[in-house]
Short mmCIF file of C-alpha atoms in Angstrom, two decimals:
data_model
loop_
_atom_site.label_atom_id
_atom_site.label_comp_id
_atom_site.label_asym_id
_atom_site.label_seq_id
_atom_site.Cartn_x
_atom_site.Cartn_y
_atom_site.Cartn_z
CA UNK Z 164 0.00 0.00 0.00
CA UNK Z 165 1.62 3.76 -1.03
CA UNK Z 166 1.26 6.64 1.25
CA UNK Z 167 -1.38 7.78 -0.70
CA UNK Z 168 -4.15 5.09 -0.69
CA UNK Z 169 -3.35 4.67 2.99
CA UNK Z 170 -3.78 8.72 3.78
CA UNK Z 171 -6.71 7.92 1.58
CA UNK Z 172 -8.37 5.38 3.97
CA UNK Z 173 -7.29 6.92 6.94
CA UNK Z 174 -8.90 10.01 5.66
CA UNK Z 175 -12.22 8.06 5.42
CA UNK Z 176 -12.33 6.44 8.93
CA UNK Z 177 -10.54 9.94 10.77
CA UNK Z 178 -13.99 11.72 8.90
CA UNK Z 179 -16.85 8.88 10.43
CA UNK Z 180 -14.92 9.43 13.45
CA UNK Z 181 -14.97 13.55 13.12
CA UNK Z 182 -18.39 13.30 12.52
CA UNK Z 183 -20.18 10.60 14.66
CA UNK Z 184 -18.00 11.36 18.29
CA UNK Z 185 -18.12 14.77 20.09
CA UNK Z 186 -17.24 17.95 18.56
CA UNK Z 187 -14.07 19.85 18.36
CA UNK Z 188 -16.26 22.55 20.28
CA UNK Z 189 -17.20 19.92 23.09
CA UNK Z 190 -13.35 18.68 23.16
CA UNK Z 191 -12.86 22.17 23.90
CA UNK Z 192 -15.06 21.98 26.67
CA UNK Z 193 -13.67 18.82 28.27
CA UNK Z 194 -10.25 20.05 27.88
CA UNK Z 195 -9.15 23.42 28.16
CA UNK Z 196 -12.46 24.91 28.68
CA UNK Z 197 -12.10 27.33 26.12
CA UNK Z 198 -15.56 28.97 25.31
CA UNK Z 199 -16.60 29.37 21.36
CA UNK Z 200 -17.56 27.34 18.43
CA UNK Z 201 -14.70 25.60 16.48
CA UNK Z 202 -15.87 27.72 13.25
CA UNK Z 203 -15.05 31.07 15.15
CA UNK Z 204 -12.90 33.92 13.38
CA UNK Z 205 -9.41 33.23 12.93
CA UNK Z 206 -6.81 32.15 11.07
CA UNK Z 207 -8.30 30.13 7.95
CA UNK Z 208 -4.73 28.27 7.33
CA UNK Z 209 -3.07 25.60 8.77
CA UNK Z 210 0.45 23.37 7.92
CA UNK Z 211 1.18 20.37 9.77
CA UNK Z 212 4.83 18.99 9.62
CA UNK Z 213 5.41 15.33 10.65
CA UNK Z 214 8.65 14.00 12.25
CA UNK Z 215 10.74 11.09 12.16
CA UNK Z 216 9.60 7.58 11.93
CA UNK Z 217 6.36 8.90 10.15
CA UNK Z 218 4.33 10.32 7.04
CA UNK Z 219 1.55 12.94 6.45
CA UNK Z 220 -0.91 10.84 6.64
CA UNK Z 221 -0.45 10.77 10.84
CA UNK Z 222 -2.28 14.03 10.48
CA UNK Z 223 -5.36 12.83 8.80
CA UNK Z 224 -7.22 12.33 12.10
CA UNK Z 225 -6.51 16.05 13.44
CA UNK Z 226 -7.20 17.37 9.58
CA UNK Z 227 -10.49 15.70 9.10
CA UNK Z 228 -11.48 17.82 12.34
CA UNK Z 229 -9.65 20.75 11.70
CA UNK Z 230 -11.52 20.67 7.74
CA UNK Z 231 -14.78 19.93 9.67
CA UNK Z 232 -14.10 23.26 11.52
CA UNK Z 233 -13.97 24.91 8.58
CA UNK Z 234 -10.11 25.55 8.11
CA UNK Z 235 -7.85 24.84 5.36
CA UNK Z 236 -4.70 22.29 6.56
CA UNK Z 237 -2.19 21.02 4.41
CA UNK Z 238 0.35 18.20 5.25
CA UNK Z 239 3.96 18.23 4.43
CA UNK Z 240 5.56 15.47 3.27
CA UNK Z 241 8.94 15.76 4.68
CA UNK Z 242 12.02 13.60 2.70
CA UNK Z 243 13.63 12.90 6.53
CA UNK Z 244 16.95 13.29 4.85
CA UNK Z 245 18.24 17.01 5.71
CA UNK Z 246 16.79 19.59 8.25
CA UNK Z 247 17.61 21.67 4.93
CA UNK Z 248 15.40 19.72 2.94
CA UNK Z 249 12.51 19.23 5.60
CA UNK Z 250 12.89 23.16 5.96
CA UNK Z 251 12.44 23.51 2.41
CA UNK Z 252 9.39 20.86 1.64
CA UNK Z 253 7.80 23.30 4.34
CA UNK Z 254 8.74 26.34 3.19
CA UNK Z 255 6.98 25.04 -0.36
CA UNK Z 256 3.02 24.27 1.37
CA UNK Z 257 3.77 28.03 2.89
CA UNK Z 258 4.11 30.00 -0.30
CA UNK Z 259 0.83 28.07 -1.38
CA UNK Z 260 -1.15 29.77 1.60
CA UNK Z 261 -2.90 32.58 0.86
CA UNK Z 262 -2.69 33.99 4.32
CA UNK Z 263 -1.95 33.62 7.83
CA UNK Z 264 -1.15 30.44 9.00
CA UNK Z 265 -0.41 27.41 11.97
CA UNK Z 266 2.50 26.26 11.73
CA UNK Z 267 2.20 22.96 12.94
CA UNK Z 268 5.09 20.40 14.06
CA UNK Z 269 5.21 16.54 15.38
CA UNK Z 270 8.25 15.24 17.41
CA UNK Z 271 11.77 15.85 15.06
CA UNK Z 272 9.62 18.38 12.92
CA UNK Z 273 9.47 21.12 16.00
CA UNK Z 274 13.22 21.36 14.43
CA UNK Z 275 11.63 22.20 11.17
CA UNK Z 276 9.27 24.64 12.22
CA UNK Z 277 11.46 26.42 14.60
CA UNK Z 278 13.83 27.25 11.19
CA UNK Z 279 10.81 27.68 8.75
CA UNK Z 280 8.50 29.09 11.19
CA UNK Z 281 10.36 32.83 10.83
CA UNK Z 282 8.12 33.36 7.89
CA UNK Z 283 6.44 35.93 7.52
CA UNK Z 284 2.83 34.06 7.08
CA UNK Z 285 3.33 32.07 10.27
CA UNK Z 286 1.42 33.50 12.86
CA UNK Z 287 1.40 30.77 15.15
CA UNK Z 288 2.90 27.45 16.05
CA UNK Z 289 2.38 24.75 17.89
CA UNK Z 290 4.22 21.79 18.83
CA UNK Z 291 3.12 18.34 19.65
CA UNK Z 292 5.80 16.38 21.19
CA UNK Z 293 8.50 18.19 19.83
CA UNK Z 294 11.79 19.05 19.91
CA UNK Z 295 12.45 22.97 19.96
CA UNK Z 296 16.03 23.58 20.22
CA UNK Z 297 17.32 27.66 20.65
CA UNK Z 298 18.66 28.36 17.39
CA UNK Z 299 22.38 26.63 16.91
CA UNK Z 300 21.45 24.74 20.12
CA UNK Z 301 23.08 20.99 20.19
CA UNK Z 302 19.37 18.95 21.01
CA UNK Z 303 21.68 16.25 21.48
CA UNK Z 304 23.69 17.48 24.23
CA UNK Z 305 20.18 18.97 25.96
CA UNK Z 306 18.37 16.08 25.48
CA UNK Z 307 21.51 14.08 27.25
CA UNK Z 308 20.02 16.31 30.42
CA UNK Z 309 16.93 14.26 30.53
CA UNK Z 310 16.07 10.34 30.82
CA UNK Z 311 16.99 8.37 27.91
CA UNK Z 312 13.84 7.17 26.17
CA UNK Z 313 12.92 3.81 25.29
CA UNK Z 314 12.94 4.17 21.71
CA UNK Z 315 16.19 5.10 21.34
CA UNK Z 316 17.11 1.28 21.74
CA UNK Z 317 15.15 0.28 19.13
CA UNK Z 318 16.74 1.77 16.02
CA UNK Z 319 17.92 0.09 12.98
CA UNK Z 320 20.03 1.41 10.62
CA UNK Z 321 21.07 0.12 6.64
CA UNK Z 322 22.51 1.80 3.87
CA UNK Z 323 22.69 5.20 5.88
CA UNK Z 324 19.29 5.50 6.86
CA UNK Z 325 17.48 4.28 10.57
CA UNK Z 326 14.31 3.36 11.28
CA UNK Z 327 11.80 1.94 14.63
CA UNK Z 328 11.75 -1.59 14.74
CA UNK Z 329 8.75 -3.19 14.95
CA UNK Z 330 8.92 -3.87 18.40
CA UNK Z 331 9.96 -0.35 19.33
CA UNK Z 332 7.09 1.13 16.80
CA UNK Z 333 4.72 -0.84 18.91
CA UNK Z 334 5.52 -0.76 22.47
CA UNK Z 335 7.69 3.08 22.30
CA UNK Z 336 6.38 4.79 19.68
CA UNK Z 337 2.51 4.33 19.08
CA UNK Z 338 2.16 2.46 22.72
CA UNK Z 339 -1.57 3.74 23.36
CA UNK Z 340 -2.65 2.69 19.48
CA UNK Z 341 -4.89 -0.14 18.54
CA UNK Z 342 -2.02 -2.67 17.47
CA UNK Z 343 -3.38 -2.92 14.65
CA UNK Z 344 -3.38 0.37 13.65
CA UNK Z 345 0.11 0.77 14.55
CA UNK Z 346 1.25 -2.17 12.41
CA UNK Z 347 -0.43 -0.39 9.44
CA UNK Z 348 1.79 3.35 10.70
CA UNK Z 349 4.72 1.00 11.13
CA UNK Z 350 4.67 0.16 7.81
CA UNK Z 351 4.81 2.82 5.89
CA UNK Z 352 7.00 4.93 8.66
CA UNK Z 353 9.33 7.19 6.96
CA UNK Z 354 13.32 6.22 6.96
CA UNK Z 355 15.38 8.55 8.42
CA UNK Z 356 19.14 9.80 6.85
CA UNK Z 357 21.42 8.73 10.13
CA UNK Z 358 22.72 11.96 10.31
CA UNK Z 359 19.22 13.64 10.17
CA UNK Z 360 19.67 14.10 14.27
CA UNK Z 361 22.83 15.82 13.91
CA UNK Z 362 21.14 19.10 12.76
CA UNK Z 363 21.09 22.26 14.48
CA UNK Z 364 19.24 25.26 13.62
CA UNK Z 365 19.85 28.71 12.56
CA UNK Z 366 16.34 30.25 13.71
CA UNK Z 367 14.35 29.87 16.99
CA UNK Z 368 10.95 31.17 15.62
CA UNK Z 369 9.19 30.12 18.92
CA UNK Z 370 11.46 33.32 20.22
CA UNK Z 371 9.32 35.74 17.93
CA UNK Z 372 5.92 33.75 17.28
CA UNK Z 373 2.96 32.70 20.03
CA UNK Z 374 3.54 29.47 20.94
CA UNK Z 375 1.49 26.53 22.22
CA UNK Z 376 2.59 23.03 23.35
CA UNK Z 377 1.19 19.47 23.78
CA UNK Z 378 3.38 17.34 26.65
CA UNK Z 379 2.80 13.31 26.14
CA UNK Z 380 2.68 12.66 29.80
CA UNK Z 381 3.46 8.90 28.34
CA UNK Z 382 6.16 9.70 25.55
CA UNK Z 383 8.74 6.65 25.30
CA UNK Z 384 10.36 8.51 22.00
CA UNK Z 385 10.95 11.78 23.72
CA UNK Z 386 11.40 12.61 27.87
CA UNK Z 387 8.11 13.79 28.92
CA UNK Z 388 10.32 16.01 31.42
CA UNK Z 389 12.39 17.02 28.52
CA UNK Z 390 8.82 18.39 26.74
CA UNK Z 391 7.81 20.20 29.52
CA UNK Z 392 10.99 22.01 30.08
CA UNK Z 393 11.01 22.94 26.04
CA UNK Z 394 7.55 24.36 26.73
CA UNK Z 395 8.13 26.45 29.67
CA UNK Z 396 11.40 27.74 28.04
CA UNK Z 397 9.57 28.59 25.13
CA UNK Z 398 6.36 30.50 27.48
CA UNK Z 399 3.95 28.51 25.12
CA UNK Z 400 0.33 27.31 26.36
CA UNK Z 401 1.36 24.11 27.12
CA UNK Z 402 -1.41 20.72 27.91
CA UNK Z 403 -0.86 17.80 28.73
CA UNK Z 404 -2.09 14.65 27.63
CA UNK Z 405 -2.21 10.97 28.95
CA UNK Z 406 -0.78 9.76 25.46
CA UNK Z 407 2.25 8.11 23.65
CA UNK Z 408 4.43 10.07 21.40
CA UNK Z 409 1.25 9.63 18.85
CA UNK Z 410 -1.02 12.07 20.61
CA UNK Z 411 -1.90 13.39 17.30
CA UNK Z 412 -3.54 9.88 16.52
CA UNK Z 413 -4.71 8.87 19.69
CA UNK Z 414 -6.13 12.26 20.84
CA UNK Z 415 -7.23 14.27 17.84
CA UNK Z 416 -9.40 16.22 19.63
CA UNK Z 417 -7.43 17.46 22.09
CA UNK Z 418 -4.52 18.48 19.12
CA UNK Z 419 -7.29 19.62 16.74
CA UNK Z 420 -8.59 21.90 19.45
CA UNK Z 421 -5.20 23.34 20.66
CA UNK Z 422 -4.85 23.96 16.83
CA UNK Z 423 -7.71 25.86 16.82
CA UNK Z 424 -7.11 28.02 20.02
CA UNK Z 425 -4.00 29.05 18.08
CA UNK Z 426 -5.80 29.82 15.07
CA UNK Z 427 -8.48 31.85 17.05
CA UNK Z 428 -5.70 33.28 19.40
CA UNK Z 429 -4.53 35.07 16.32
CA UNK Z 430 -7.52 36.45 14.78
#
């Protein structure tokens, strides 16, 4: 199965979900208690970056809501094989937006939006489980600060790219998925260039732009204590949810609606 037809059936199933559980405006409710409908004024755009060990299509959940509350989100497709390249695949959705926009980045794409995120239609951006290194900051050498994660254990690497096993993918990386479901994300998980980690950045744009932040109180790729000290460095409008490094799968709502707050925070 290509990344498309399985975006493609994702798509369907994140939409039957969007529409027959609670509303975006009722996840609001239950989480931050943020009065207003989803479809209140705001920003109309929204990108969504995905990091390592993953595709676009781990976004379909959170778009099918996001689309449902009437905004426009686009998913990059990220190559994984240069924070240069990553930077630029972003960079390319941006210039297609016709306005004011999220910026949105999963786990090793907080890199990428913290470089691309300096332009001039980003308004906002929010990271979910992300890294968010200070501009020429060694993440490495932070994240050495914190626990070691499980997943770290689990990498295999061939022909100068790494990837999850299938053990790790399971238990480290989608632990709070159907297993199922995370077979199916484990298979078409994007390969990373082995010296993809090794990046630093040039920009910080969480230094210039609002920020907000989603902790996974049960991360296994990266510290939980690590994301929480990234979020208070960063002053962003942090949660915190009971979820794996996938929070953007296994919690839509909760990401949708933090996506939206952005968007609304911005008007």
């Amino acid at each position: 199965m290509n990344r498309r037809s399985f975006a493609a059936i994702l798509a369907a199933g994140a939409a039957a979900s969007a529409l027959s559980g609670p509303s975006i405006a009722q996840a609001a409710t239950k989480t931050s208690k943020i009065p207003g409908a989803a479809t209140a004024s705001g920003i109309r755009n929204v990108v969504l970056v995905h990091g390592a060990y993953a595709d676009g299509s781990c976004w379909t959940e959170v778009i099918a809501r996001l689309q449902k509350a009437g905004l426009n989100a686009t998913a990059v497709q990220n190559p994984l094989t240069s924070l240069a390249d990553d930077v630029e695949a972003t960079r390319r959705i941006l210039a297609l937006q016709d306005g004011p926009t999220v910026l949105v980045g999963h786990s090793w794409a907080g890199m990428v939006i913290s470089e691309a995120g300096v332009d001039d239609k980003v308004a906002a951006l929010v990271y979910v489980a992300a890294r968010a290194p200070d501009a020429g900051e060694d993440y490495g050498a932070l994240a050495a600060k914190f626990p070691t994660p499980p997943a770290s254990a689990g990498l295999v690497k061939a022909n100068g790219f790494a990837q999850l096993s299938e053990e790790a993918f399971l238990r480290d990386f989608a632990g709070d998925l159907d297993p199922a479901k995370a077979r199916v994300l484990y298979a078409v998980q994007g390969r990373i260039s082995d010296t993809l980690f090794a990046s630093r950045t040039t920009q910080a744009a969480w230094r210039s732009k609002p920020s907000w932040y989603a902790v996974s109180t049960n991360d296994r790729t990266i510290s939980p204590d690590m994301e929480r000290f990234l979020a208070k460095r960063m002053n962003a409008k942090t949660i915190e949810l009971p979820a794996s490094h996938l929070s953007l799968i296994s919690h839509p709502d909760e990401i949708s609606h933090l996506i939206l707050e952005a968007a609304r925070s911005n008007a």
